[in-house]
Amino acid sequence: MKTAPRHSHRIGGLILLNAAFFNASQLLASPSESGGSVKTAVSGPTAIQQSREQEAFFEQKVRPLLADKCFSCHSIDAKKQKGGLLLDSRDALLKGGESGPAAVEGDPKGSLLIRAVQYHEPDLQMPPKEKLIAKDVTTLEQWILSGMYFPSPKTASSAARKIDLTEGRKFWAFQPLAKSNPPAHELQKKPHGRIDEYVLGKLAEHAITQAPEAPKATLLRRAKFDLLGLPPTPEEVVSFATDSDPNAYEKRIDAWLASPQYGERWARHWLDLTRYCDVGESWMDSKGQSHPYRDWVIAALNADIPFDRFSTLQLAADLAPDAEPADRAALGFLGLSPTYWKELQLPVEIIKTIVSDEYEERVHTLSSVFLGVNLACARCHDHKYDPFTSEDYYGIAGVFASTRTSEHSLSKEIDGQRAAQLRRDAAKNEDEIKKLKAKKNEDHSQKIAELEAAVSAIKADPAYGAQLVTGVRDGSLKVEPAVGKHGSRIIYEDAPQNMALEVRGNPNRTGGVVARRFPAVFEKGAPLRFSHGSGRLDLADALFTNARDLVARVIVNRIWAAHFGVGIVATPSDFGAQGERPTHPELLDDLAGRFIQAGWSFKWLHREIMCSATYRQESAEPTAADPELRMHSRFQRKRLDVEQWRDALLATTGQLEMKIGGAPFDLAVLSNKRRTIYGSVKRRELSDILRLHDFPDPITHSPVRMPTTTPLQQLFTLNSPLMIEQSMALARRLAKECPESAARVRRAYLLLFAREPSAAETRLALDYVADGAESNWQQYCQALMGSNEFLFVD
């Protein structure tokens, strides 16, 4: 092969490598004679999850809005239909009335409905008596832009239907865990445990053969990325390949489970569910920090705190009698919930709605995370598909209506609320000092001296400098008209409160008061009411007693999905009637039951899954009999998420810093070499690297990440300062460790792909870097780092 031309063009900083080098990178990213490969990802639950999110958005936000503001004049049940327009079905919206189609899918600006609610045109203003608030207009715009989901009458049940709890309890998700024995079958391969017996039995039913075990290097790379989020070192690859101990793999799993990097990796899975952020809304007045919650989750996972305890502390560490002061950081689960701006110049009716929306968000997150159902769909009416009533919703919402955001100290001797007030007092005095000093024509020296003395006294208090965390405490609020003027005021009280049922989700039209309690479908006799303070500790107890079996199924399915790319239930936060049914129900129940028996131990669950033959099998193209690999006839290839990818870049260049915990850092600052989990997450403004690479929106619960492939991602790979710097760092590392070019190429492959290069790959690389130019080595390293083989795990 001729030596490739060694020139490149830079246009606006974008590296445009010559055609020959692009051909090289294509070869480097294709199946090779050494077994290296680049494959595309198998489709997962993305489409299913998107459909569920659209449905939830419609049922929680859009339908109640249309019912409250539009259906009285524009529905099939309206006494007098106006303008020939119906808005109670998708077809009716698209057809429209006398003025034409009411909506154009994907085009809010071109939709008559949006023009009408915006009130910009004097002759087109709906609803005619009162303009919608801006948030409601935005809701309709988002709905139309996202495809205008509207369930057909055949799939949508009547809002007035009677919930049959007896029948509802018969649904598989609400049944007790079933004990079973693995199915008898002629074994296709030796199972490693009960997981394999169930999987092989299911495959035998469909006459499907399972793939053989993956090559050792492939398995090592897969397992380390899964458990630690990091690539194996060349030394680990060589050591494992030559280790003849039959338990070598299991020993490495145990070692990694004992590593502090395990908690860092798996904490990120949990933080996706809990919509964690380091920087919340600008209007938040909390003096507490966010990152201690993230660090608490990492430490709890590393200590293998049982899942029931892990969850209870996040709901009620301030109420649990045996909790330690350091556990108050766990209250970030609730304390870091999204909040909405409350402009007190607005009428009481609007502020009440905003507050009620915050309660709904808490109910949605709690029920989705632990129960795998969206109880918030029952805010406006009984759940249309699952056995939850509006009373069930308000029974849980009352718990959050009795809970306030609050600062906590992690020290037993210091009261967090007092410490936070000291900081507010000091800040207020310092602000006043600045104002007085700005008044040059007046003498305020005496007043300034008094204020400065007060500030000094405050800062001398040991509580002033104590570390504070954002959490919650018992307390409630009421929204009332402002005294003597227009607007609203919020009154805080220490006592808990029950919520009144809101007609169609409208807090300004209420029905009877609902006692704080657990959903009736989980009752085992008398109603399970919450009588201790806010009820948060009672709620945690109910989750792991009355709803224990469902909670176990949900979390086991989440861990399974993280390892295999898709869960036994493909909709991890929808175990209800509209969700997917489990592909291996007996396996799910068996694994959930044994998880409980193992003391709710995450580390036991990881080991049980990862040591199975099902996990250890080879990845390959799906067969016609198992096209989506839901039967686990092959291992599903997975793309690294952004944290794994960035951490792997830093690890392969030898620059990754392994410090555990601490304040977040700006991901845009290249000098920061810490793991990505410590990068700052802003709720309203994600950093570029996170935004471009499918990081979930931290404003809401995210059960799965939605993988995308976009031109911007490719431009980031080619042109970003991060990629250029890391490719240069890798080139320097290779030069330092391997003076000879062929050794450098081999070292690069071991670092990045955990394998040896083929002869063809070696020749191609050596041709390109033949003159030893530093720029060629940098571009060669960047091509390897940007290849699919680096991005995907077999």
Short mmCIF file of N, CA and C in Angstrom, two decimals, residues 45-142:
data_model
loop_
_atom_site.label_atom_id
_atom_site.label_comp_id
_atom_site.label_asym_id
_atom_site.label_seq_id
_atom_site.Cartn_x
_atom_site.Cartn_y
_atom_site.Cartn_z
N PRO A 45 -35.98 0.45 23.74
CA PRO A 45 -37.33 0.88 24.07
C PRO A 45 -37.61 2.33 23.73
N THR A 46 -36.81 2.93 22.84
CA THR A 46 -36.94 4.36 22.59
C THR A 46 -38.33 4.74 22.12
N ALA A 47 -38.81 4.08 21.06
CA ALA A 47 -40.12 4.45 20.51
C ALA A 47 -41.22 4.21 21.53
N ILE A 48 -41.13 3.10 22.26
CA ILE A 48 -42.13 2.79 23.28
C ILE A 48 -42.13 3.88 24.34
N GLN A 49 -40.93 4.26 24.80
CA GLN A 49 -40.84 5.25 25.86
C GLN A 49 -41.35 6.61 25.39
N GLN A 50 -41.03 6.99 24.16
CA GLN A 50 -41.52 8.26 23.64
C GLN A 50 -43.04 8.27 23.61
N SER A 51 -43.65 7.16 23.20
CA SER A 51 -45.11 7.06 23.17
C SER A 51 -45.69 7.21 24.57
N ARG A 52 -45.03 6.58 25.57
CA ARG A 52 -45.53 6.68 26.95
C ARG A 52 -45.44 8.11 27.47
N GLU A 53 -44.35 8.78 27.11
CA GLU A 53 -44.19 10.16 27.58
C GLU A 53 -45.23 11.08 26.93
N GLN A 54 -45.52 10.85 25.65
CA GLN A 54 -46.55 11.65 24.98
C GLN A 54 -47.92 11.41 25.62
N GLU A 55 -48.18 10.16 25.95
CA GLU A 55 -49.46 9.83 26.58
C GLU A 55 -49.59 10.49 27.95
N ALA A 56 -48.52 10.39 28.74
CA ALA A 56 -48.54 11.00 30.07
C ALA A 56 -48.72 12.51 29.97
N PHE A 57 -48.02 13.14 29.03
CA PHE A 57 -48.14 14.58 28.86
C PHE A 57 -49.57 14.97 28.49
N PHE A 58 -50.18 14.18 27.61
CA PHE A 58 -51.56 14.49 27.21
C PHE A 58 -52.52 14.33 28.38
N GLU A 59 -52.42 13.21 29.08
CA GLU A 59 -53.38 12.93 30.14
C GLU A 59 -53.19 13.86 31.34
N GLN A 60 -51.95 14.27 31.62
CA GLN A 60 -51.70 15.11 32.78
C GLN A 60 -51.87 16.59 32.48
N LYS A 61 -51.54 17.01 31.27
CA LYS A 61 -51.51 18.44 30.97
C LYS A 61 -52.58 18.88 29.98
N VAL A 62 -52.69 18.14 28.86
CA VAL A 62 -53.51 18.63 27.76
C VAL A 62 -54.99 18.33 27.95
N ARG A 63 -55.33 17.08 28.23
CA ARG A 63 -56.75 16.74 28.37
C ARG A 63 -57.44 17.58 29.46
N PRO A 64 -56.84 17.72 30.67
CA PRO A 64 -57.50 18.56 31.68
C PRO A 64 -57.70 20.00 31.21
N LEU A 65 -56.73 20.52 30.46
CA LEU A 65 -56.84 21.89 29.96
C LEU A 65 -57.98 22.01 28.95
N LEU A 66 -58.04 21.08 28.00
CA LEU A 66 -59.13 21.11 27.02
C LEU A 66 -60.48 20.92 27.69
N ALA A 67 -60.54 20.00 28.66
CA ALA A 67 -61.81 19.74 29.34
C ALA A 67 -62.28 20.94 30.12
N ASP A 68 -61.34 21.65 30.75
CA ASP A 68 -61.72 22.78 31.60
C ASP A 68 -62.05 24.03 30.80
N LYS A 69 -61.36 24.23 29.68
CA LYS A 69 -61.49 25.50 28.96
C LYS A 69 -62.24 25.40 27.63
N CYS A 70 -62.35 24.19 27.06
CA CYS A 70 -62.84 24.10 25.67
C CYS A 70 -64.06 23.21 25.47
N PHE A 71 -64.15 22.12 26.21
CA PHE A 71 -65.15 21.11 25.90
C PHE A 71 -66.59 21.57 26.12
N SER A 72 -66.79 22.59 26.95
CA SER A 72 -68.17 23.04 27.18
C SER A 72 -68.82 23.57 25.90
N CYS A 73 -68.02 24.01 24.94
CA CYS A 73 -68.54 24.52 23.67
C CYS A 73 -68.08 23.70 22.46
N HIS A 74 -67.03 22.90 22.63
CA HIS A 74 -66.42 22.24 21.46
C HIS A 74 -66.18 20.76 21.70
N SER A 75 -67.21 20.05 22.15
CA SER A 75 -67.11 18.60 22.31
C SER A 75 -68.42 17.97 21.91
N ILE A 76 -68.39 16.69 21.70
CA ILE A 76 -69.59 15.97 21.28
C ILE A 76 -70.67 16.02 22.35
N ASP A 77 -70.27 16.22 23.60
CA ASP A 77 -71.23 16.27 24.71
C ASP A 77 -71.69 17.68 25.04
N ALA A 78 -71.18 18.69 24.32
CA ALA A 78 -71.58 20.07 24.60
C ALA A 78 -73.06 20.28 24.27
N LYS A 79 -73.74 21.05 25.12
CA LYS A 79 -75.15 21.32 24.88
C LYS A 79 -75.35 22.09 23.58
N LYS A 80 -74.42 23.01 23.30
CA LYS A 80 -74.50 23.77 22.06
C LYS A 80 -73.09 23.89 21.47
N GLN A 81 -72.88 23.19 20.38
CA GLN A 81 -71.57 23.20 19.74
C GLN A 81 -71.41 24.47 18.92
N LYS A 82 -70.32 25.18 19.14
CA LYS A 82 -70.13 26.48 18.50
C LYS A 82 -69.12 26.40 17.35
N GLY A 83 -69.43 27.09 16.27
CA GLY A 83 -68.52 27.20 15.14
C GLY A 83 -68.29 25.90 14.40
N GLY A 84 -69.13 24.90 14.66
CA GLY A 84 -68.94 23.62 14.02
C GLY A 84 -67.63 22.95 14.38
N LEU A 85 -67.04 23.36 15.51
CA LEU A 85 -65.71 22.89 15.88
C LEU A 85 -65.77 21.94 17.07
N LEU A 86 -65.16 20.78 16.93
CA LEU A 86 -65.00 19.83 18.02
C LEU A 86 -63.52 19.67 18.32
N LEU A 87 -63.20 19.60 19.62
CA LEU A 87 -61.81 19.48 20.04
C LEU A 87 -61.57 18.23 20.88
N ASP A 88 -62.51 17.30 20.87
CA ASP A 88 -62.40 16.15 21.75
C ASP A 88 -61.90 14.89 21.05
N SER A 89 -61.28 15.05 19.88
CA SER A 89 -60.60 13.93 19.23
C SER A 89 -59.55 14.49 18.27
N ARG A 90 -58.60 13.67 17.93
CA ARG A 90 -57.54 14.11 17.02
C ARG A 90 -58.12 14.41 15.64
N ASP A 91 -58.99 13.53 15.15
CA ASP A 91 -59.57 13.75 13.83
C ASP A 91 -60.37 15.04 13.78
N ALA A 92 -61.10 15.33 14.87
CA ALA A 92 -61.90 16.56 14.91
C ALA A 92 -61.01 17.79 14.88
N LEU A 93 -59.88 17.74 15.59
CA LEU A 93 -58.95 18.87 15.59
C LEU A 93 -58.36 19.11 14.21
N LEU A 94 -57.99 18.03 13.53
CA LEU A 94 -57.41 18.18 12.20
C LEU A 94 -58.44 18.63 11.17
N LYS A 95 -59.69 18.19 11.36
CA LYS A 95 -60.75 18.59 10.44
C LYS A 95 -61.15 20.04 10.66
N GLY A 96 -61.30 20.41 11.95
CA GLY A 96 -61.66 21.78 12.29
C GLY A 96 -63.13 22.08 12.11
N GLY A 97 -63.43 23.38 12.07
CA GLY A 97 -64.82 23.81 11.94
C GLY A 97 -65.00 24.80 10.82
N GLU A 98 -65.85 25.78 11.04
CA GLU A 98 -66.18 26.73 10.00
C GLU A 98 -64.97 27.55 9.55
N SER A 99 -63.99 27.74 10.44
CA SER A 99 -62.82 28.55 10.10
C SER A 99 -61.65 27.73 9.59
N GLY A 100 -61.84 26.42 9.44
CA GLY A 100 -60.76 25.57 8.94
C GLY A 100 -60.18 24.69 10.02
N PRO A 101 -59.14 23.92 9.70
CA PRO A 101 -58.52 23.01 10.66
C PRO A 101 -58.07 23.75 11.92
N ALA A 102 -58.32 23.13 13.07
CA ALA A 102 -57.97 23.77 14.34
C ALA A 102 -56.48 23.63 14.64
N ALA A 103 -55.85 22.58 14.12
CA ALA A 103 -54.44 22.35 14.43
C ALA A 103 -53.74 21.71 13.25
N VAL A 104 -52.47 22.02 13.13
CA VAL A 104 -51.61 21.40 12.12
C VAL A 104 -50.50 20.68 12.87
N GLU A 105 -50.44 19.37 12.75
CA GLU A 105 -49.47 18.58 13.50
C GLU A 105 -48.04 19.09 13.27
N GLY A 106 -47.34 19.34 14.39
CA GLY A 106 -45.95 19.78 14.32
C GLY A 106 -45.76 21.25 14.02
N ASP A 107 -46.86 22.00 13.88
CA ASP A 107 -46.76 23.41 13.48
C ASP A 107 -47.65 24.29 14.36
N PRO A 108 -47.19 24.64 15.56
CA PRO A 108 -48.01 25.48 16.44
C PRO A 108 -48.36 26.83 15.81
N LYS A 109 -47.37 27.45 15.14
CA LYS A 109 -47.62 28.77 14.56
C LYS A 109 -48.69 28.73 13.47
N GLY A 110 -48.79 27.61 12.77
CA GLY A 110 -49.78 27.48 11.72
C GLY A 110 -51.10 26.92 12.19
N SER A 111 -51.25 26.74 13.49
CA SER A 111 -52.47 26.14 14.04
C SER A 111 -53.43 27.21 14.53
N LEU A 112 -54.66 27.12 14.07
CA LEU A 112 -55.70 28.08 14.45
C LEU A 112 -55.92 28.09 15.96
N LEU A 113 -55.82 26.92 16.58
CA LEU A 113 -56.02 26.82 18.02
C LEU A 113 -55.03 27.71 18.77
N ILE A 114 -53.76 27.69 18.38
CA ILE A 114 -52.74 28.48 19.06
C ILE A 114 -52.97 29.97 18.80
N ARG A 115 -53.31 30.32 17.59
CA ARG A 115 -53.59 31.73 17.30
C ARG A 115 -54.73 32.23 18.16
N ALA A 116 -55.73 31.38 18.37
CA ALA A 116 -56.90 31.80 19.15
C ALA A 116 -56.55 32.02 20.62
N VAL A 117 -55.76 31.13 21.21
CA VAL A 117 -55.47 31.26 22.64
C VAL A 117 -54.41 32.32 22.91
N GLN A 118 -53.68 32.74 21.88
CA GLN A 118 -52.68 33.80 22.07
C GLN A 118 -53.30 35.19 22.16
N TYR A 119 -54.56 35.35 21.70
CA TYR A 119 -55.29 36.62 21.83
C TYR A 119 -54.63 37.76 21.04
N HIS A 120 -53.89 37.43 19.96
CA HIS A 120 -53.25 38.49 19.18
C HIS A 120 -54.22 39.11 18.16
N GLU A 121 -55.26 38.38 17.81
CA GLU A 121 -56.20 38.85 16.79
C GLU A 121 -57.55 39.14 17.44
N PRO A 122 -58.07 40.36 17.31
CA PRO A 122 -59.32 40.75 17.98
C PRO A 122 -60.50 39.84 17.65
N ASP A 123 -60.55 39.32 16.45
CA ASP A 123 -61.68 38.50 16.04
C ASP A 123 -61.45 37.01 16.27
N LEU A 124 -60.35 36.66 16.90
CA LEU A 124 -60.03 35.25 17.12
C LEU A 124 -59.42 35.11 18.51
N GLN A 125 -60.30 35.00 19.51
CA GLN A 125 -59.84 34.92 20.89
C GLN A 125 -60.64 33.87 21.64
N MET A 126 -59.95 32.80 22.04
CA MET A 126 -60.58 31.71 22.77
C MET A 126 -59.67 31.31 23.95
N PRO A 127 -60.30 30.96 25.09
CA PRO A 127 -61.71 31.02 25.42
C PRO A 127 -62.18 32.48 25.46
N PRO A 128 -63.42 32.74 25.11
CA PRO A 128 -63.86 34.13 24.95
C PRO A 128 -63.92 34.93 26.24
N LYS A 129 -64.13 34.26 27.38
CA LYS A 129 -64.31 34.99 28.63
C LYS A 129 -63.00 35.28 29.36
N GLU A 130 -61.98 34.48 29.11
CA GLU A 130 -60.75 34.63 29.88
C GLU A 130 -59.57 34.07 29.10
N LYS A 131 -58.54 34.86 28.95
CA LYS A 131 -57.34 34.42 28.24
C LYS A 131 -56.59 33.37 29.07
N LEU A 132 -56.05 32.36 28.39
CA LEU A 132 -55.24 31.36 29.07
C LEU A 132 -53.95 31.97 29.60
N ILE A 133 -53.47 31.46 30.71
CA ILE A 133 -52.18 31.91 31.22
C ILE A 133 -51.08 31.39 30.29
N ALA A 134 -49.92 32.01 30.36
CA ALA A 134 -48.83 31.69 29.41
C ALA A 134 -48.43 30.23 29.49
N LYS A 135 -48.44 29.65 30.70
CA LYS A 135 -48.03 28.25 30.85
C LYS A 135 -48.97 27.32 30.09
N ASP A 136 -50.25 27.62 30.10
CA ASP A 136 -51.22 26.77 29.38
C ASP A 136 -51.05 26.90 27.87
N VAL A 137 -50.75 28.10 27.40
CA VAL A 137 -50.50 28.29 25.96
C VAL A 137 -49.27 27.48 25.55
N THR A 138 -48.23 27.53 26.39
CA THR A 138 -47.01 26.76 26.10
C THR A 138 -47.30 25.27 26.07
N THR A 139 -48.15 24.81 26.96
CA THR A 139 -48.53 23.39 26.98
C THR A 139 -49.14 22.97 25.65
N LEU A 140 -50.07 23.77 25.13
CA LEU A 140 -50.70 23.44 23.85
C LEU A 140 -49.69 23.49 22.70
N GLU A 141 -48.79 24.46 22.74
CA GLU A 141 -47.76 24.55 21.70
C GLU A 141 -46.86 23.32 21.71
N GLN A 142 -46.44 22.90 22.90
CA GLN A 142 -45.58 21.72 23.02
C GLN A 142 -46.31 20.47 22.52
#
